[in-house]
mmCIF file of C-alpha atoms in Angstrom:
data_model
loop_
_atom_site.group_PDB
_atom_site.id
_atom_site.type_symbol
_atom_site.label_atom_id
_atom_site.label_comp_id
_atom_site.label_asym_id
_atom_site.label_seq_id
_atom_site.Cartn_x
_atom_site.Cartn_y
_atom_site.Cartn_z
ATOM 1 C CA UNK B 1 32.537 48.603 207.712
ATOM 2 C CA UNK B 2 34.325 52.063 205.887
ATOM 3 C CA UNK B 3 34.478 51.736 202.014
ATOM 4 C CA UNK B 4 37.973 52.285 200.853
ATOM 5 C CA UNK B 5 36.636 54.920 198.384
ATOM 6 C CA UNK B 6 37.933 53.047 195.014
ATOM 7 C CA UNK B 7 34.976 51.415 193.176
ATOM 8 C CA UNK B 8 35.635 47.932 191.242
ATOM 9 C CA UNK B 9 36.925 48.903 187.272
ATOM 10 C CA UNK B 10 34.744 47.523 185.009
ATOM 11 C CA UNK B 11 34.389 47.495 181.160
ATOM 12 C CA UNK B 12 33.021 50.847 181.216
ATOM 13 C CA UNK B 13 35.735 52.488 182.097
ATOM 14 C CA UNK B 14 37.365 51.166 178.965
ATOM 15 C CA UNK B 15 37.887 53.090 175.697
ATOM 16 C CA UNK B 16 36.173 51.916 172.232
ATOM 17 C CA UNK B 17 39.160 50.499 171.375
ATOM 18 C CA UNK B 18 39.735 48.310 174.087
ATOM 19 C CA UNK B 19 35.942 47.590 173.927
ATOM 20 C CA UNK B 20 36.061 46.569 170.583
ATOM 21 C CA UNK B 21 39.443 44.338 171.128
ATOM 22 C CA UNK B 22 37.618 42.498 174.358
ATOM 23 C CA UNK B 23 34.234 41.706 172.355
ATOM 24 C CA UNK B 24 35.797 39.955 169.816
ATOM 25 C CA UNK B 25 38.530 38.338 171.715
ATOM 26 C CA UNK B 26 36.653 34.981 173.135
ATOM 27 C CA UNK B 27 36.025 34.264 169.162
ATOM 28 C CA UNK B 28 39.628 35.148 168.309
ATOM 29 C CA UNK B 29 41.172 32.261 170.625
ATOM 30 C CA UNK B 30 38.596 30.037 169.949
ATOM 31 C CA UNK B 31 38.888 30.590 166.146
ATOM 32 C CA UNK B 32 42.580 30.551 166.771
ATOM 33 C CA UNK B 33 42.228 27.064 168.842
ATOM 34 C CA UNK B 34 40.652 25.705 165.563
ATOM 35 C CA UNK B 35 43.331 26.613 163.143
ATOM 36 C CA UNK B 36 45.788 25.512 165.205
ATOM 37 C CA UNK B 37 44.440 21.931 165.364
ATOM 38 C CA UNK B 38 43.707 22.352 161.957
ATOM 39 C CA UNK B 39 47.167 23.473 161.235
ATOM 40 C CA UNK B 40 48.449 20.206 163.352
ATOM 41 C CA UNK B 41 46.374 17.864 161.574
ATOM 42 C CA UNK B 42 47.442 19.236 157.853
ATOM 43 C CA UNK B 43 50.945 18.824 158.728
ATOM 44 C CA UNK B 44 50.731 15.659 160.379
ATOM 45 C CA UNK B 45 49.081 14.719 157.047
ATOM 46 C CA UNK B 46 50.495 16.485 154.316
ATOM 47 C CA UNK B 47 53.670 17.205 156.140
ATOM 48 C CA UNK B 48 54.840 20.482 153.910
ATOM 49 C CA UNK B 49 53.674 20.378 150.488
ATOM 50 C CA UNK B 50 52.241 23.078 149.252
ATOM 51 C CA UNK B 51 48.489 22.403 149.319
ATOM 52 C CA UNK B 52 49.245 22.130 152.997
ATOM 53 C CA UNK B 53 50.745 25.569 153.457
ATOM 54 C CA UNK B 54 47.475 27.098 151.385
ATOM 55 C CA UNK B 55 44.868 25.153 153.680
ATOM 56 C CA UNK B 56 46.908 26.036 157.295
ATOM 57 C CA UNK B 57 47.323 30.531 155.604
ATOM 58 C CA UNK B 58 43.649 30.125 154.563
ATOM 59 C CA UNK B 59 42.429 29.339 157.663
ATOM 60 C CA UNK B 60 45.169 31.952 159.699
ATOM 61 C CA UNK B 61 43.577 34.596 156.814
ATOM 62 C CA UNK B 62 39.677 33.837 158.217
ATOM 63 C CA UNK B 63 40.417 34.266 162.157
ATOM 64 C CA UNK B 64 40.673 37.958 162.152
ATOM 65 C CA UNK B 65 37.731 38.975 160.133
ATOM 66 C CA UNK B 66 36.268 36.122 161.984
ATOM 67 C CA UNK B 67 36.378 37.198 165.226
ATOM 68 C CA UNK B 68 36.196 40.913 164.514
ATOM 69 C CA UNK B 69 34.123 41.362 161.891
ATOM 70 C CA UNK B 70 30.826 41.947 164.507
ATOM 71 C CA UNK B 71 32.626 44.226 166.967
ATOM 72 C CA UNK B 72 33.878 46.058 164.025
ATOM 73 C CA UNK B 73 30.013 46.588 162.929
ATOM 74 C CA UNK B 74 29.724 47.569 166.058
ATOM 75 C CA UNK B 75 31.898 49.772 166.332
ATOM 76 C CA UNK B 76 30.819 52.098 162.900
ATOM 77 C CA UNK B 77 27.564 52.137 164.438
ATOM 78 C CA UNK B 78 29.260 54.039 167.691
ATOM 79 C CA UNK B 79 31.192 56.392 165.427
ATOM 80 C CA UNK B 80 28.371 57.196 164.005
ATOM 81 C CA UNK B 81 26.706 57.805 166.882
ATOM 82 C CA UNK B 82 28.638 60.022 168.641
ATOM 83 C CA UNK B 83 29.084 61.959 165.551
ATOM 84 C CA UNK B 84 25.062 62.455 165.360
ATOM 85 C CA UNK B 85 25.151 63.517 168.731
ATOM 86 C CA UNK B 86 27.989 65.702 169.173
ATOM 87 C CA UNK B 87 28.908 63.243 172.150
ATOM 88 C CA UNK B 88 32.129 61.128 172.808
ATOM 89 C CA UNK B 89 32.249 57.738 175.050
ATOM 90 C CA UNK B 90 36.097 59.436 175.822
ATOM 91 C CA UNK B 91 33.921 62.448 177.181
ATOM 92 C CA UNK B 92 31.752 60.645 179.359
ATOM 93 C CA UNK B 93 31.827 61.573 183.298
ATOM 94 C CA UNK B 94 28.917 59.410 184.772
ATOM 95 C CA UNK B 95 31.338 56.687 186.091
ATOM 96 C CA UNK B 96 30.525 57.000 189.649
ATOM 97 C CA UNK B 97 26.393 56.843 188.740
ATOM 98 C CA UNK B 98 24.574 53.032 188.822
ATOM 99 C CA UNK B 99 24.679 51.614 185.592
ATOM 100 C CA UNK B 100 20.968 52.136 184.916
ATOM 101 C CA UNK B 101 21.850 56.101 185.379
ATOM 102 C CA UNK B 102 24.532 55.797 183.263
ATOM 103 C CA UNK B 103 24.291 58.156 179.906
ATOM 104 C CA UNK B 104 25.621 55.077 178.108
ATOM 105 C CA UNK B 105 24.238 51.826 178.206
ATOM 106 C CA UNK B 106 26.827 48.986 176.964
ATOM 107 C CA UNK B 107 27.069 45.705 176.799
ATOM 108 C CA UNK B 108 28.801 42.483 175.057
ATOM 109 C CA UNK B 109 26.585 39.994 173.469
ATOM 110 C CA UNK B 110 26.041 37.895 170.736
ATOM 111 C CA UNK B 111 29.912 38.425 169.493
ATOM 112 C CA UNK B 112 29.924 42.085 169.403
ATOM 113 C CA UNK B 113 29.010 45.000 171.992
ATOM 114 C CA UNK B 114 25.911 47.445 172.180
ATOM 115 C CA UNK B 115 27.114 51.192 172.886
ATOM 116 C CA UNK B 116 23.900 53.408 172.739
ATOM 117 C CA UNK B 117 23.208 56.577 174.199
ATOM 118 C CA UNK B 118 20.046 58.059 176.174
ATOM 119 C CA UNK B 119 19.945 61.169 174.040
ATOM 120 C CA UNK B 120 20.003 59.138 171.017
ATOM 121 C CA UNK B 121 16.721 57.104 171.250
ATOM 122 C CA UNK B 122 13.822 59.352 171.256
ATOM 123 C CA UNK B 123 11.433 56.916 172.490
ATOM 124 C CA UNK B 124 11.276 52.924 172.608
ATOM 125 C CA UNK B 125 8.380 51.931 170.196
ATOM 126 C CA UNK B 126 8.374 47.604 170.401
ATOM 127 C CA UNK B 127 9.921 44.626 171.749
ATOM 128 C CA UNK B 128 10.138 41.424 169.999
ATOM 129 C CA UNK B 129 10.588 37.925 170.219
ATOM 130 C CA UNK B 130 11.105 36.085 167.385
ATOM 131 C CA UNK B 131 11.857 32.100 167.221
ATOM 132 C CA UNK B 132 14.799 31.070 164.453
ATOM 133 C CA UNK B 133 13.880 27.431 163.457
ATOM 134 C CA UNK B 134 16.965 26.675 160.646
ATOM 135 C CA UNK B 135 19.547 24.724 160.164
ATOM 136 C CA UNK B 136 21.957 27.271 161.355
ATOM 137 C CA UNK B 137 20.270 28.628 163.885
ATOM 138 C CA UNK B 138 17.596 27.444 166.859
ATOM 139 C CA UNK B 139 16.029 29.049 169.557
ATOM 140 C CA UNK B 140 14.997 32.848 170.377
ATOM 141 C CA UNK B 141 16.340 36.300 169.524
ATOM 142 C CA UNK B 142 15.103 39.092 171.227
ATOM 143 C CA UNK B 143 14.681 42.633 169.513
ATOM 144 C CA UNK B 144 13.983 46.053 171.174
ATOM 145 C CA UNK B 145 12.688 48.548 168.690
ATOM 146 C CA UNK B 146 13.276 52.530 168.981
ATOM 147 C CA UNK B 147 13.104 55.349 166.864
ATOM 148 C CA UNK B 148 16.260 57.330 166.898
ATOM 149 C CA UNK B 149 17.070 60.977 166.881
ATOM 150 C CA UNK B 150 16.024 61.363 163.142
ATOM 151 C CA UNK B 151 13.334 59.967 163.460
ATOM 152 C CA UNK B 152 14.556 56.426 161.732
ATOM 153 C CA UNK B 153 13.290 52.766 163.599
ATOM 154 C CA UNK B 154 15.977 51.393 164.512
ATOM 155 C CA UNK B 155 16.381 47.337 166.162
ATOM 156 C CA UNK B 156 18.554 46.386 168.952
ATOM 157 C CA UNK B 157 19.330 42.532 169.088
ATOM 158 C CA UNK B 158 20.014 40.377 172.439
ATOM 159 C CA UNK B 159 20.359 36.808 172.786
ATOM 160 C CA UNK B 160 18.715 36.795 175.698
ATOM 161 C CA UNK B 161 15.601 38.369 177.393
ATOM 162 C CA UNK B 162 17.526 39.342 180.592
ATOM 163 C CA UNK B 163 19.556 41.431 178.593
ATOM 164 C CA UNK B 164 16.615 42.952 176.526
ATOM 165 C CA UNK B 165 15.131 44.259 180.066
ATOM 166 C CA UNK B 166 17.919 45.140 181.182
ATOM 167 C CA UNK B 167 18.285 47.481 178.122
ATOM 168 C CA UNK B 168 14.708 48.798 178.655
ATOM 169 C CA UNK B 169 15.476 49.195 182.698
ATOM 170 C CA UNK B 170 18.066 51.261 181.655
ATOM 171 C CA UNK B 171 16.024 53.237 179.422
ATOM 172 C CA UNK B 172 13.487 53.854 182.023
ATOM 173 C CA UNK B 173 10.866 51.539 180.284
ATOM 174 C CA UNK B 174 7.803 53.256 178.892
ATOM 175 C CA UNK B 175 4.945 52.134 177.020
ATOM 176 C CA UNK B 176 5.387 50.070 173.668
ATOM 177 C CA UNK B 177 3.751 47.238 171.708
ATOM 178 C CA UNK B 178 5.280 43.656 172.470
ATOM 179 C CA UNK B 179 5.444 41.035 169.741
ATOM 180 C CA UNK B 180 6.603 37.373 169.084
ATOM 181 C CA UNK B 181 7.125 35.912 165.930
ATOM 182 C CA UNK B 182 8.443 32.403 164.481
ATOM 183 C CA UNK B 183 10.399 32.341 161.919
ATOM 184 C CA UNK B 184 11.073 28.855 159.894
ATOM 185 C CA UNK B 185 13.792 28.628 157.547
ATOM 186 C CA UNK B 186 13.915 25.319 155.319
ATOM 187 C CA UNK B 187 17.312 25.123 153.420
ATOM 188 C CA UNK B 188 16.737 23.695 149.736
ATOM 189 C CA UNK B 189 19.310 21.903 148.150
ATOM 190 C CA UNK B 190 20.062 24.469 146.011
ATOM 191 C CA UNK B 191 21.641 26.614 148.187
ATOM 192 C CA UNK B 192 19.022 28.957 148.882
ATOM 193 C CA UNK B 193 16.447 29.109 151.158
ATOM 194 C CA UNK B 194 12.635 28.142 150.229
#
């Protein structure tokens, strides 16, 4: 069976700004979701006094930053990256490679998107596993150390370990040191942690 010659668009054919606007879109409706039943439930409540109004414009004020304020970290960190290297995502001209060829690794995870480039890391130095046990937060986060262009160590977090091999496939692993540490956070009662 003949190929029709046009290949499946994916997110990486996308420019950083629709990158940006699709990372942080999932936690925009569902942030949006919540202040609309929040919204419901004032008014059905308070009906229109003004307390009301303030509670339903508070919570309309938090679901931008909300839901873009990781993609929008993100997103300096590409700027600044390209400008380091002289190299733009527009530029790029690899679409037709394998992803693990690819120039540009990206992905979306953990609310936000990883954009790095193969010219940027110098070499990979660690990997790391380390085990959140807090009120907040359970479970594992995953860390892949490298040391950048300038020479600077520099982590990349993944929520998974799929995704942190994935990353290091893409790299074309080499040799580094592996690590896993637990981390226990107790939350005191006065608001700080002990």
């Amino acid at each position: 069976m003949k190929s029709s010659g046009k290949r499946e668009k994916t997110i990486y054919d996308d420019s950083l700004t629709r990158i940006f606007l699709w990372s942080g879109f999932t936690m925009f409706i569902i942030l949006l979701i919540v202040c609309i039943i929040i919204g419901a439930t004032v008014l059905f409540y308070r009906r229109f006094d003004s307390e009301g109004i303030k509670i339903i414009l508070f919570c309309l004020a938090l679901v931008i930053p909300g839901s873009y304020g990781i993609p929008l970290f993100s997103l300096f960190k590409a700027w600044r990256q390209e400008r380091r290297l002289g190299i733009y995502w527009k530029d790029r001209t690899d679409y037709d490679r394998p992803e693990w060829e690819r120039d540009w690794y990206l992905t979306c995870d953990r609310g936000g998107f990883i954009l790095c480039h193969r010219n940027y890391i110098k070499r990979i130095v660690g990997r790391q596993t380390e085990t959140e046990i807090a009120e907040h937060a359970r479970g594992k986060v995953y860390y892949v150390m490298y040391e950048d262009m300038d020479g600077k160590i520099r982590k990349l977090k993944f929520s998974s370990d799929s995704l942190a091999s994935e990353f290091l496939h893409w790299f074309k692993k080499q040799v580094y040191k592996e690590m896993e540490i637990c981390v226990k956070e107790h939350w005191n009662g006065s608001g700080g942690i002990s």
